[in-house]
CSV table of C-alpha atoms in Angstrom, one decimal:
chain,number,residue,atom,x,y,z
A,564,MET,CA,0.0,0.0,-0.3
A,565,GLN,CA,1.0,3.5,-1.0
A,566,HIS,CA,0.0,6.0,1.3
A,567,THR,CA,1.7,8.8,0.2
A,568,ARG,CA,1.8,9.5,-3.2
A,569,GLU,CA,1.5,12.5,-2.8
A,570,GLU,CA,4.9,13.0,-0.4
A,571,HIS,CA,7.1,11.5,-3.7
A,572,GLY,CA,6.1,14.7,-5.8
A,573,LEU,CA,4.1,15.5,-8.3
A,574,PRO,CA,7.0,13.3,-11.8
A,575,ARG,CA,6.0,10.1,-9.2
A,576,PHE,CA,2.2,11.6,-9.7
A,577,ALA,CA,2.3,11.6,-12.9
A,578,LEU,CA,3.5,8.7,-13.6
A,579,ALA,CA,1.4,7.4,-12.0
A,580,MET,CA,-1.5,9.1,-13.7
A,581,ALA,CA,-0.7,7.8,-16.6
A,582,LYS,CA,0.1,4.7,-15.6
A,583,GLN,CA,-4.4,4.7,-14.2
A,584,ILE,CA,-5.2,6.3,-17.9
A,585,LEU,CA,-4.0,3.4,-19.3
A,586,GLY,CA,-6.4,0.8,-16.8
A,587,ALA,CA,-9.3,3.2,-17.7
A,588,LEU,CA,-8.6,3.1,-21.0
A,589,ARG,CA,-8.4,-1.0,-21.1
A,590,ASP,CA,-11.6,-0.4,-19.1
A,591,LEU,CA,-13.6,1.2,-21.3
A,592,ALA,CA,-12.3,-0.7,-23.9
A,593,PRO,CA,-15.1,-3.1,-24.3
A,594,ILE,CA,-18.4,-0.5,-23.9
A,595,PHE,CA,-17.0,2.5,-26.7
A,596,ALA,CA,-16.5,-0.7,-29.1
A,597,VAL,CA,-19.8,-2.0,-28.7
A,598,ILE,CA,-21.3,1.7,-29.1
A,599,ALA,CA,-19.2,2.1,-32.0
A,600,PHE,CA,-20.3,-1.6,-33.7
A,601,PHE,CA,-24.1,-1.2,-32.6
A,602,GLN,CA,-24.5,2.2,-33.8
A,603,ILE,CA,-22.2,1.9,-37.0
A,604,VAL,CA,-22.9,-1.7,-38.2
A,605,VAL,CA,-26.4,-2.0,-37.2
A,606,LEU,CA,-27.6,1.2,-36.7
A,607,GLN,CA,-25.8,2.6,-39.2
A,608,GLN,CA,-26.6,5.0,-38.2
A,609,PRO,CA,-23.6,8.0,-37.7
A,610,PHE,CA,-23.4,9.2,-33.7
A,611,PRO,CA,-25.5,12.4,-33.2
A,612,ASP,CA,-23.5,14.4,-32.0
A,613,LEU,CA,-19.6,13.7,-32.7
A,614,ALA,CA,-17.3,16.9,-30.8
A,615,ASN,CA,-20.1,16.3,-27.4
A,616,VAL,CA,-19.0,12.3,-27.1
A,617,LEU,CA,-15.4,12.6,-27.7
A,618,VAL,CA,-15.5,15.2,-24.7
A,619,GLY,CA,-16.8,13.0,-22.4
A,620,LEU,CA,-15.6,10.2,-22.6
A,621,VAL,CA,-12.1,12.3,-22.1
A,622,CYS,CA,-14.1,13.0,-19.3
A,623,VAL,CA,-15.0,9.5,-18.7
A,624,VAL,CA,-11.2,8.0,-19.1
A,625,LEU,CA,-9.3,11.2,-16.7
A,626,GLY,CA,-12.1,10.4,-13.8
A,627,LEU,CA,-12.0,6.6,-13.4
A,628,ALA,CA,-7.7,7.1,-13.2
A,629,LEU,CA,-8.2,9.5,-11.0
A,630,PHE,CA,-11.6,7.7,-9.4
A,631,VAL,CA,-9.1,4.5,-9.2
A,632,GLN,CA,-6.0,6.2,-8.0
A,633,GLY,CA,-7.6,8.1,-5.4
A,634,LEU,CA,-8.8,4.6,-3.4
A,635,GLU,CA,-6.3,3.4,-2.8
A,636,SER,CA,-4.0,6.5,-0.7
A,637,GLY,CA,-8.3,8.1,0.4
A,638,LEU,CA,-10.8,5.3,1.1
A,639,PHE,CA,-9.2,2.1,1.6
A,640,PRO,CA,-7.2,3.2,4.9
A,641,LEU,CA,-10.5,5.4,5.5
A,642,GLY,CA,-12.1,2.3,5.7
A,643,GLU,CA,-9.1,0.2,7.5
A,644,ALA,CA,-8.3,2.4,9.5
A,645,LEU,CA,-11.7,3.3,10.8
A,646,ALA,CA,-11.9,-1.0,11.1
A,647,GLN,CA,-9.0,-0.8,13.5
A,648,GLY,CA,-9.9,1.8,15.3
A,649,MET,CA,-14.0,0.3,16.4
A,650,ALA,CA,-11.9,-3.1,16.9
A,651,ARG,CA,-8.8,-2.2,18.7
A,652,LYS,CA,-11.7,0.0,21.3
A,653,GLY,CA,-13.0,-3.5,21.8
A,654,SER,CA,-16.8,-2.0,22.0
A,655,ALA,CA,-18.9,-4.1,20.5
A,656,ILE,CA,-22.3,-1.4,20.5
A,657,ALA,CA,-20.3,0.9,19.6
A,658,LEU,CA,-19.1,-1.2,16.3
A,659,LEU,CA,-22.9,-2.0,15.3
A,660,ALA,CA,-24.4,1.4,15.9
A,661,LEU,CA,-21.7,2.7,12.9
A,662,ALA,CA,-22.5,-0.9,11.1
A,663,PHE,CA,-26.4,0.7,11.6
A,664,CYS,CA,-25.3,3.6,9.9
A,665,LEU,CA,-23.3,3.7,7.3
A,666,GLY,CA,-25.9,1.3,6.2
A,667,PHE,CA,-29.3,3.1,6.6
A,668,GLY,CA,-27.4,6.8,5.7
A,669,THR,CA,-26.0,5.7,3.0
A,670,THR,CA,-29.0,3.9,1.6
A,671,VAL,CA,-31.5,6.5,2.5
A,672,ALA,CA,-30.1,9.6,0.4
A,673,GLU,CA,-29.2,7.1,-2.6
A,674,PRO,CA,-30.9,7.5,-6.3
A,675,ALA,CA,-30.7,5.1,-8.3
A,676,LEU,CA,-33.2,4.0,-5.2
A,677,ILE,CA,-34.9,7.4,-5.7
A,678,ALA,CA,-35.9,6.7,-8.5
A,679,VAL,CA,-37.0,3.4,-8.3
A,680,ALA,CA,-39.1,4.0,-5.6
A,681,ALA,CA,-41.0,6.8,-7.6
A,682,GLU,CA,-41.4,3.3,-9.7
A,683,GLY,CA,-42.6,1.3,-7.5
A,684,ALA,CA,-44.9,3.6,-6.7
A,685,LYS,CA,-46.5,4.4,-9.8
A,686,VAL,CA,-47.1,0.4,-10.7
A,687,ALA,CA,-48.9,0.4,-6.9
A,688,SER,CA,-51.3,3.1,-7.6
A,689,GLU,CA,-51.7,1.6,-10.8
A,690,ALA,CA,-52.7,-2.3,-8.3
A,691,GLU,CA,-55.0,0.0,-6.5
A,692,PHE,CA,-53.2,-1.3,-3.5
A,693,ILE,CA,-52.8,2.9,-3.0
A,694,GLY,CA,-55.1,5.4,-4.0
A,695,ASP,CA,-54.0,7.6,-6.8
A,696,SER,CA,-53.5,11.2,-5.4
A,697,GLN,CA,-50.2,12.3,-6.0
A,698,ALA,CA,-49.9,12.1,-1.9
A,699,ALA,CA,-50.5,8.8,-1.9
A,700,GLN,CA,-47.8,8.5,-3.8
A,701,ASP,CA,-45.0,9.6,-2.8
A,702,ARG,CA,-46.1,9.2,1.5
A,703,TYR,CA,-45.1,5.2,-0.5
A,704,ALA,CA,-42.4,5.7,-2.0
A,705,LEU,CA,-41.1,7.3,1.1
A,706,GLU,CA,-41.8,4.8,2.7
A,707,LEU,CA,-39.8,1.9,-0.2
A,708,ARG,CA,-37.2,3.7,0.5
A,709,VAL,CA,-37.4,4.0,4.1
A,710,VAL,CA,-37.9,0.0,4.5
A,711,VAL,CA,-35.2,-0.7,2.3
A,712,ALA,CA,-32.6,1.6,3.7
A,713,VAL,CA,-33.5,0.3,7.5
A,714,ALA,CA,-33.1,-3.2,5.6
A,715,VAL,CA,-29.8,-2.5,4.8
A,716,GLY,CA,-28.6,-1.2,7.7
A,717,LEU,CA,-29.3,-4.1,9.8
A,718,ALA,CA,-27.7,-6.4,7.0
A,719,ILE,CA,-24.6,-4.3,7.7
A,720,VAL,CA,-25.1,-4.7,11.9
A,721,LEU,CA,-26.2,-8.5,10.8
A,722,GLY,CA,-22.6,-9.0,8.5
A,723,VAL,CA,-20.2,-7.2,11.0
A,724,LEU,CA,-21.6,-9.8,13.7
A,725,ARG,CA,-20.6,-12.5,12.1
A,726,ILE,CA,-17.8,-11.3,10.8
A,727,LEU,CA,-17.4,-10.3,14.1
A,728,LYS,CA,-18.5,-14.4,15.6
A,729,GLY,CA,-16.8,-16.5,12.6
A,730,TRP,CA,-20.1,-17.6,11.1
A,731,PRO,CA,-19.8,-19.0,7.8
A,732,ILE,CA,-22.0,-17.6,5.3
A,733,HIS,CA,-23.6,-19.3,3.0
A,734,ARG,CA,-26.1,-19.9,6.2
A,735,PHE,CA,-27.0,-16.1,6.3
A,736,ILE,CA,-27.1,-16.4,2.9
A,737,ILE,CA,-28.6,-19.9,1.3
A,738,GLY,CA,-31.8,-19.1,4.1
A,739,GLY,CA,-32.3,-15.3,2.7
A,740,TYR,CA,-32.7,-16.6,-0.5
A,741,VAL,CA,-35.3,-19.8,0.9
A,742,LEU,CA,-36.7,-16.5,2.6
A,743,VAL,CA,-37.2,-14.6,-0.5
A,744,MET,CA,-39.1,-17.1,-2.3
A,745,ALA,CA,-41.3,-18.5,0.5
A,746,MET,CA,-42.2,-14.9,0.5
A,747,THR,CA,-42.2,-14.4,-3.4
A,748,VAL,CA,-45.6,-16.7,-3.6
A,749,PHE,CA,-47.2,-14.7,-0.3
A,750,ALA,CA,-46.1,-11.7,-1.4
A,751,PRO,CA,-48.6,-9.7,-3.5
A,752,GLU,CA,-47.2,-10.0,-7.2
A,753,GLU,CA,-47.5,-6.6,-8.7
A,754,ILE,CA,-44.6,-5.6,-5.7
A,755,VAL,CA,-42.5,-9.0,-6.7
A,756,GLY,CA,-40.3,-7.1,-9.0
A,757,MET,CA,-39.6,-3.9,-7.7
A,758,ALA,CA,-38.3,-5.8,-4.7
A,759,TYR,CA,-36.4,-8.3,-6.7
A,760,ASP,CA,-34.9,-5.0,-8.0
A,761,SER,CA,-34.6,-3.7,-4.6
A,762,GLY,CA,-31.4,-5.9,-3.6
A,763,GLY,CA,-29.3,-4.6,-6.8
A,764,VAL,CA,-29.8,-0.9,-6.3
A,765,THR,CA,-28.7,-0.5,-3.3
A,766,THR,CA,-24.7,-0.4,-3.1
A,767,SER,CA,-23.3,2.9,-5.1
A,768,THR,CA,-20.1,3.7,-5.9
A,769,ILE,CA,-18.6,5.5,-3.0
A,770,THR,CA,-20.1,2.6,-0.6
A,771,VAL,CA,-18.5,-0.2,-2.2
A,772,PRO,CA,-14.9,0.3,-1.6
A,773,LEU,CA,-16.0,1.5,2.0
A,774,ILE,CA,-18.1,-1.0,3.1
A,775,THR,CA,-15.5,-3.3,1.6
A,776,ALA,CA,-12.1,-1.3,3.6
A,777,LEU,CA,-14.5,-2.1,6.7
A,778,GLY,CA,-14.6,-5.5,6.9
A,779,VAL,CA,-11.5,-6.6,5.5
A,780,GLY,CA,-10.2,-4.2,8.2
A,781,LEU,CA,-11.9,-6.1,10.8
A,782,ALA,CA,-11.9,-9.2,9.7
A,783,SER,CA,-8.4,-8.8,10.0
A,784,THR,CA,-7.7,-7.3,13.0
A,785,ILE,CA,-9.8,-9.4,14.9
A,786,ARG,CA,-6.9,-12.4,16.0
A,787,GLY,CA,-8.4,-15.6,14.5
A,788,ARG,CA,-10.3,-14.3,11.2
A,789,ASN,CA,-9.7,-14.9,7.7
A,790,PRO,CA,-9.9,-12.3,5.6
A,791,MET,CA,-10.4,-13.9,3.1
A,792,LEU,CA,-13.3,-15.8,4.0
A,793,ASP,CA,-14.9,-13.2,6.8
A,794,GLY,CA,-13.9,-10.2,5.0
A,795,PHE,CA,-15.8,-10.6,2.2
A,796,GLY,CA,-20.1,-10.6,2.8
A,797,LEU,CA,-20.7,-7.3,4.0
A,798,ILE,CA,-22.1,-5.7,0.7
A,799,ALA,CA,-24.0,-9.6,0.2
A,800,PHE,CA,-25.5,-9.4,3.1
A,801,ALA,CA,-26.7,-5.1,2.1
A,802,SER,CA,-28.6,-6.8,-1.4
A,803,LEU,CA,-31.0,-9.8,-0.1
A,804,THR,CA,-32.3,-7.6,2.7
A,805,PRO,CA,-33.5,-5.3,1.4
A,806,MET,CA,-35.7,-8.0,-1.3
A,807,ILE,CA,-37.1,-9.6,2.1
A,808,GLY,CA,-38.1,-6.0,3.4
A,809,VAL,CA,-39.8,-5.5,1.0
A,810,LEU,CA,-41.5,-8.4,0.1
A,811,GLY,CA,-42.3,-7.7,4.4
A,812,TYR,CA,-43.7,-4.0,3.4
A,813,GLY,CA,-46.2,-5.6,0.4
A,814,MET,CA,-46.8,-7.9,2.6
A,815,VAL,CA,-48.3,-5.9,5.7
A,816,VAL,CA,-49.6,-3.1,3.3
B,35,MET,CA,-17.4,24.5,-23.0
B,36,LEU,CA,-18.6,26.8,-20.6
B,37,GLU,CA,-21.6,24.1,-20.8
B,38,LEU,CA,-19.6,21.2,-19.5
B,39,LEU,CA,-18.5,23.0,-16.7
B,40,ALA,CA,-21.5,24.1,-15.9
B,41,ASP,CA,-23.0,20.2,-15.7
B,42,PHE,CA,-19.3,19.2,-14.0
B,43,GLY,CA,-20.1,21.6,-10.8
B,44,GLU,CA,-23.8,20.1,-11.1
B,45,THR,CA,-22.5,16.9,-10.9
B,46,LEU,CA,-20.2,17.5,-9.0
B,47,LEU,CA,-22.3,19.0,-5.8
B,48,SER,CA,-25.1,16.3,-6.2
B,49,THR,CA,-21.8,14.2,-5.5
B,50,LEU,CA,-21.2,15.3,-2.5
B,51,ARG,CA,-24.5,16.1,-1.4
B,52,ASP,CA,-24.0,11.6,-2.0
B,53,VAL,CA,-20.9,11.1,0.7
B,54,THR,CA,-22.2,14.3,2.8
B,55,PRO,CA,-23.9,11.0,4.9
B,56,ILE,CA,-21.1,9.1,5.5
B,57,VAL,CA,-18.7,11.7,6.6
B,58,VAL,CA,-21.0,13.1,8.8
B,59,ILE,CA,-21.5,8.6,10.2
B,60,LEU,CA,-16.9,9.1,9.9
B,61,VAL,CA,-17.0,12.8,11.6
B,62,VAL,CA,-19.5,11.7,13.7
B,63,PHE,CA,-17.5,7.5,15.2
B,64,GLN,CA,-13.8,9.2,15.0
B,65,LEU,CA,-14.5,12.2,17.5
B,66,GLY,CA,-16.5,11.3,19.8
B,67,VAL,CA,-16.6,7.6,19.6
B,68,LEU,CA,-12.1,7.2,19.0
B,69,ARG,CA,-11.2,10.4,19.9
B,70,ARG,CA,-8.3,10.3,17.7
B,71,ARG,CA,-6.8,11.6,14.2
B,72,LEU,CA,-6.2,9.5,11.7
B,73,PRO,CA,-3.2,8.9,11.4
B,74,ASN,CA,-2.1,9.5,7.8
B,75,ILE,CA,-4.6,12.3,7.9
B,76,ARG,CA,-3.2,14.5,4.6
B,77,GLY,CA,-2.4,11.3,2.9
B,78,ILE,CA,-6.8,9.9,3.0
B,79,ALA,CA,-8.1,13.5,2.4
B,80,THR,CA,-6.0,14.0,-1.1
B,81,GLY,CA,-7.1,10.6,-1.7
B,82,SER,CA,-10.7,11.0,-0.8
B,83,VAL,CA,-10.8,14.4,-2.6
B,84,MET,CA,-9.4,12.1,-5.4
B,85,VAL,CA,-12.3,9.6,-5.9
B,86,LEU,CA,-15.3,12.2,-5.4
B,87,LEU,CA,-13.5,14.1,-8.4
B,88,GLY,CA,-12.5,11.6,-9.7
B,89,LEU,CA,-16.8,10.2,-9.9
B,90,ALA,CA,-17.6,13.4,-11.3
B,91,LEU,CA,-15.4,13.6,-14.2
B,92,PHE,CA,-16.6,9.7,-14.4
B,93,LEU,CA,-20.4,10.5,-14.3
B,94,ILE,CA,-20.1,13.8,-16.5
B,95,GLY,CA,-18.6,12.0,-19.1
B,96,LEU,CA,-20.4,8.8,-19.3
B,97,GLU,CA,-23.3,11.5,-19.7
B,98,GLN,CA,-22.6,13.3,-22.5
B,99,ALA,CA,-21.2,10.2,-24.3
B,100,LEU,CA,-22.5,7.1,-23.3
B,101,PHE,CA,-26.0,6.9,-22.0
B,102,PRO,CA,-27.1,9.5,-24.5
B,103,VAL,CA,-25.9,6.9,-26.7
B,104,GLY,CA,-26.7,4.4,-25.0
B,105,GLU,CA,-30.3,4.5,-24.6
B,106,THR,CA,-31.2,6.5,-28.0
B,107,MET,CA,-30.3,2.7,-28.7
B,108,ALA,CA,-32.0,0.8,-26.8
B,109,ARG,CA,-34.9,2.3,-28.2
B,110,GLN,CA,-34.2,2.0,-31.9
B,111,LEU,CA,-32.8,-1.5,-31.5
B,112,ALA,CA,-36.3,-2.6,-29.6
B,113,GLU,CA,-38.3,-0.5,-31.6
B,114,THR,CA,-37.1,-1.9,-34.9
B,115,ALA,CA,-37.5,-5.7,-33.5
B,116,GLY,CA,-40.7,-4.2,-32.7
B,117,GLU,CA,-42.1,-3.5,-36.4
B,118,ALA,CA,-41.4,-7.2,-37.3
B,119,VAL,CA,-43.2,-8.6,-35.4
B,120,ARG,CA,-45.9,-5.9,-34.5
B,121,ALA,CA,-48.1,-7.7,-38.1
B,122,GLY,CA,-47.7,-11.4,-36.6
B,123,ALA,CA,-47.8,-12.7,-32.9
B,124,VAL,CA,-44.7,-12.7,-30.4
B,125,ARG,CA,-41.7,-14.7,-31.9
B,126,TRP,CA,-38.7,-14.3,-28.9
B,127,GLN,CA,-36.6,-15.2,-32.0
B,128,ASP,CA,-37.1,-11.5,-33.8
B,129,TYR,CA,-35.7,-10.2,-30.8
B,130,TRP,CA,-32.3,-11.8,-31.1
B,131,VAL,CA,-29.8,-8.7,-32.2
B,132,VAL,CA,-31.7,-7.0,-28.6
B,133,TYR,CA,-30.3,-10.5,-26.3
B,134,LEU,CA,-27.4,-9.7,-27.8
B,135,PHE,CA,-27.2,-6.1,-27.5
B,136,ALA,CA,-28.1,-6.5,-23.7
B,137,ALA,CA,-25.0,-8.9,-23.7
B,138,ALA,CA,-22.8,-6.5,-25.1
B,139,VAL,CA,-23.8,-3.8,-22.6
B,140,GLY,CA,-23.4,-5.7,-19.7
B,141,PHE,CA,-20.3,-6.8,-20.3
B,142,ALA,CA,-18.9,-4.3,-21.4
B,143,THR,CA,-20.3,-1.8,-18.8
B,144,THR,CA,-19.5,-4.4,-15.9
B,145,VAL,CA,-16.2,-4.4,-17.1
B,146,ALA,CA,-15.6,-0.6,-16.0
B,147,GLU,CA,-17.8,-0.2,-13.2
B,148,PRO,CA,-15.4,1.1,-10.7
B,149,ALA,CA,-17.0,-0.2,-7.8
B,150,LEU,CA,-16.5,-3.8,-8.7
B,151,ILE,CA,-13.0,-2.5,-9.5
B,152,ALA,CA,-12.6,-1.1,-5.8
B,153,VAL,CA,-13.9,-5.0,-5.1
B,154,ALA,CA,-10.9,-6.1,-7.5
B,155,LEU,CA,-8.5,-4.6,-6.0
B,156,LYS,CA,-8.9,-5.3,-2.5
B,157,ALA,CA,-9.2,-9.3,-3.4
B,158,LYS,CA,-6.5,-9.1,-5.0
B,159,GLU,CA,-4.1,-7.6,-2.0
B,160,VAL,CA,-6.8,-9.9,0.7
B,161,SER,CA,-6.3,-13.0,-1.6
B,162,GLY,CA,-2.3,-12.3,-1.6
B,163,GLY,CA,-2.5,-12.8,-5.4
B,164,ALA,CA,-4.6,-15.5,-5.6
B,165,VAL,CA,-7.4,-14.0,-7.3
B,166,ASN,CA,-6.8,-11.9,-11.0
B,167,PRO,CA,-8.4,-9.2,-10.9
B,168,TRP,CA,-8.7,-8.8,-13.8
B,169,GLY,CA,-9.8,-13.2,-15.0
B,170,LEU,CA,-12.6,-12.4,-12.4
B,171,ARG,CA,-14.3,-8.6,-13.8
B,172,ILE,CA,-13.6,-11.2,-17.2
B,173,ALA,CA,-16.9,-13.8,-14.9
B,174,VAL,CA,-18.2,-11.1,-13.2
B,175,ALA,CA,-18.6,-9.3,-17.0
B,176,VAL,CA,-19.7,-12.7,-17.9
B,177,GLY,CA,-23.0,-13.0,-15.5
B,178,VAL,CA,-24.2,-9.8,-16.2
B,179,ALA,CA,-23.9,-10.3,-19.5
B,180,VAL,CA,-26.2,-12.9,-19.8
B,181,GLY,CA,-28.1,-11.7,-17.5
B,182,VAL,CA,-28.9,-8.9,-19.0
B,183,ALA,CA,-29.5,-11.5,-22.6
B,184,LEU,CA,-32.2,-14.7,-20.6
B,185,GLY,CA,-33.9,-11.0,-18.9
B,186,CYS,CA,-34.9,-9.5,-22.1
B,187,PHE,CA,-36.3,-12.2,-23.7
B,188,ARG,CA,-37.8,-12.3,-20.2
B,189,ILE,CA,-39.6,-9.6,-21.2
B,190,VAL,CA,-40.3,-10.1,-24.2
B,191,THR,CA,-42.3,-13.9,-23.4
B,192,GLY,CA,-43.9,-12.4,-20.4
B,193,THR,CA,-42.6,-15.6,-18.6
B,194,PRO,CA,-42.6,-14.4,-14.8
B,195,LEU,CA,-39.6,-13.1,-12.8
B,196,PRO,CA,-40.0,-15.7,-9.7
B,197,TRP,CA,-40.2,-19.0,-12.2
B,198,TYR,CA,-36.1,-17.2,-13.3
B,199,ILE,CA,-35.4,-16.5,-10.3
B,200,VAL,CA,-35.3,-19.3,-7.9
B,201,ALA,CA,-34.3,-21.5,-10.7
B,202,ALA,CA,-30.4,-19.0,-10.2
B,203,TYR,CA,-31.3,-19.4,-6.3
B,204,VAL,CA,-31.3,-23.5,-6.3
B,205,VAL,CA,-29.2,-23.3,-8.4
B,206,VAL,CA,-26.3,-21.2,-5.9
B,207,ILE,CA,-27.6,-23.3,-3.5
B,208,VAL,CA,-25.5,-26.3,-5.4
B,209,GLN,CA,-23.6,-24.4,-6.6
B,210,THR,CA,-21.9,-22.8,-2.8
B,211,TYR,CA,-22.3,-27.3,-2.2
B,212,LEU,CA,-19.2,-27.5,-5.0
B,213,SER,CA,-17.7,-25.2,-4.2
B,214,GLY,CA,-13.8,-24.2,-2.0
B,215,ARG,CA,-15.1,-22.9,1.6
B,216,THR,CA,-12.5,-19.7,0.4
B,217,ILE,CA,-14.2,-18.4,-2.7
B,218,ILE,CA,-18.0,-18.3,-1.6
B,219,PRO,CA,-18.2,-15.0,0.1
B,220,LEU,CA,-16.1,-12.5,-2.0
B,221,ALA,CA,-18.5,-14.7,-5.3
B,222,TYR,CA,-21.4,-13.7,-3.6
B,223,ASP,CA,-20.5,-9.8,-2.8
B,224,SER,CA,-19.7,-9.9,-6.7
B,225,GLY,CA,-23.2,-9.8,-7.5
B,226,GLY,CA,-23.5,-6.5,-5.1
B,227,VAL,CA,-22.2,-4.7,-6.6
B,228,THR,CA,-21.9,-5.4,-10.3
B,229,THR,CA,-25.4,-3.2,-10.6
B,230,SER,CA,-23.8,0.9,-10.4
B,231,THR,CA,-23.2,4.2,-11.7
B,232,VAL,CA,-22.7,2.8,-15.2
B,233,THR,CA,-24.6,-0.7,-15.6
B,234,VAL,CA,-28.7,0.5,-14.3
B,235,PRO,CA,-29.1,3.8,-16.5
B,236,VAL,CA,-28.5,1.3,-19.3
B,237,VAL,CA,-29.9,-1.8,-18.8
B,238,ALA,CA,-32.6,-0.3,-16.7
B,239,ALA,CA,-33.0,2.4,-20.2
B,240,LEU,CA,-33.0,-1.1,-22.1
B,241,GLY,CA,-35.4,-2.5,-20.4
B,242,LEU,CA,-38.3,-0.1,-20.3
B,243,GLY,CA,-37.6,0.4,-23.9
B,244,LEU,CA,-38.3,-3.0,-25.0
B,245,ALA,CA,-40.8,-3.6,-22.4
B,246,ALA,CA,-42.8,0.3,-24.2
B,247,ASN,CA,-42.2,-1.9,-27.6
B,248,VAL,CA,-43.0,-5.6,-27.5
B,249,PRO,CA,-47.0,-5.3,-28.1
B,250,GLY,CA,-48.9,-6.8,-24.8
B,251,ARG,CA,-46.0,-5.6,-22.1
B,252,SER,CA,-46.1,-3.0,-19.9
B,253,PRO,CA,-43.3,-0.6,-18.8
B,254,LEU,CA,-44.3,-0.3,-15.4
B,255,ILE,CA,-44.7,-4.5,-14.8
B,256,ASP,CA,-42.6,-5.7,-16.7
B,257,GLY,CA,-39.5,-2.8,-17.1
B,258,PHE,CA,-38.5,-4.3,-13.5
B,259,GLY,CA,-36.5,-7.1,-13.1
B,260,LEU,CA,-32.9,-6.2,-14.8
B,261,ILE,CA,-31.4,-5.7,-12.5
B,262,ALA,CA,-31.9,-8.0,-10.1
B,263,PHE,CA,-31.0,-10.8,-13.3
B,264,ALA,CA,-28.2,-9.3,-13.1
B,265,SER,CA,-27.1,-8.7,-9.6
B,266,VAL,CA,-28.3,-13.2,-9.4
B,267,PHE,CA,-26.0,-14.4,-13.0
B,268,PRO,CA,-22.8,-13.2,-11.1
B,269,ILE,CA,-22.8,-15.5,-8.2
B,270,MET,CA,-23.4,-18.2,-10.6
B,271,SER,CA,-20.7,-17.5,-12.5
B,272,VAL,CA,-18.3,-16.2,-10.2
B,273,LEU,CA,-18.4,-19.9,-8.3
B,274,GLY,CA,-18.8,-21.5,-11.7
B,275,TYR,CA,-15.3,-20.4,-12.5
B,276,ALA,CA,-13.6,-21.2,-9.0
B,277,ILE,CA,-15.3,-25.0,-9.3
B,278,THR,CA,-14.1,-25.6,-13.3
B,279,ALA,CA,-10.3,-23.2,-12.6
B,280,GLU,CA,-10.5,-26.0,-9.1
B,281,GLN,CA,-11.2,-29.2,-11.7
B,282,LEU,CA,-8.4,-27.6,-13.8
B,283,ALA,CA,-6.1,-27.8,-11.3
B,284,ARG,CA,-7.3,-31.0,-9.1
B,285,TRP,CA,-7.5,-32.9,-13.1
B,286,ARG,CA,-4.0,-31.7,-13.7
B,287,LYS,CA,-2.3,-32.5,-10.9
B,288,ARG,CA,-3.0,-36.5,-11.0
B,289,ARG,CA,-2.4,-36.4,-14.7
B,290,GLU,CA,1.0,-35.4,-13.7
B,291,ARG,CA,1.5,-37.8,-10.4
B,292,ARG,CA,-0.1,-40.1,-13.2
B,293,GLU,CA,2.8,-39.4,-15.7
B,294,VAL,CA,5.7,-40.2,-12.8
B,295,GLU,CA,3.9,-43.2,-11.6
B,296,SER,CA,4.5,-44.7,-15.3
């Protein structure tokens, strides 16, 4: 880990950035190829606004390079330092409180979730679960968001507890799958699609590296835990519990 | 150019707003509970600023270059395929270009997904290099490609979503018992990280465009589900990749032993 890249001076930084830009070009090459192929060969149309597209591409490459470069010196050490500090402190309650706050706080305002909840409210009003007034829809969407955010908060709590105790992950996930399948049978049909999708939209680009670093940091600080076996898995919990939460919400409302 | 700068400022602001809750929580716990300064705070601060700037630049670029093209294309492909069959009943074969596009877009957007890059980097570091980050990302991307293509097939045929998801869960459960212990947590995680900044908007546009253009489908009901496909199938492909690699290694070892003996 190179924590102190900026102390090596500008040339070092420029070199590292150049490497990241090459990496970003490689990561983005498939997208460029797919878009170009379908635009030119399948649809046989020129690009609508080529200058804008080119400027956008340069932004994407530079942005991805900066992001990856900043991960190693910013987000990863931050998550690890936090995990180590909390583990040394030795207060399980404080750690679990942090876990809940991180899960809830990062989810409740997530733009992708806001969009999906609004769609879900439209479906619910069409299916006549709720009135078709805007107020009823807004309330339903807000409740959905809170349900999902609480579910993610509980997921991180459960996931951290699992790391502390060293429980094997597959029992939880398989148990969760069985629960989702059983609830699918009883939940109203209209909410099932939205519930399944809610698992995928909760974990954003900033949250994932931070939570992963937190889990791995915890597992490598606590004696007897293996970072590979115990450190990963927090994201998996965070994508499973929202489905259970939304299906449950659909059964109650 | 001025417009671009304004867009950049706006995106930066909205990214900042998204991270505000995280920053507040971290500061409260650091000052209130740990009561200690972070080690190497300058490095962390610089890195975090780079992550923010990078993400904002990345998003603005996506909005300029990729999303409009991707969304128009998804709509146009669905429309062209829709016109071909509007005369008669819906035949799922008529949509093959859409499945191809879905798979290609699913693969390409996943390879570029920043959250997946982060997890792959971490996995390499933690496993001491045993997990190849590029291999992991390709396995995940293949899973998303198959998942999204199958999801489009489901929208076209109008078959119930739970059948597919329940079947996928059963496969994942069986694979879990077949594969080595160490890869399981990482494989489960890879389901959640695939659907972030790049993949969700393009894939959602594809689902909505398709549901709006296939006769007899409603975008409100049938537009959902593609993200669910994109979250389950990578688990399957990563576990499948790990199981195959393990079996190959075992087979190779056995053959070597036999060669030594003979």
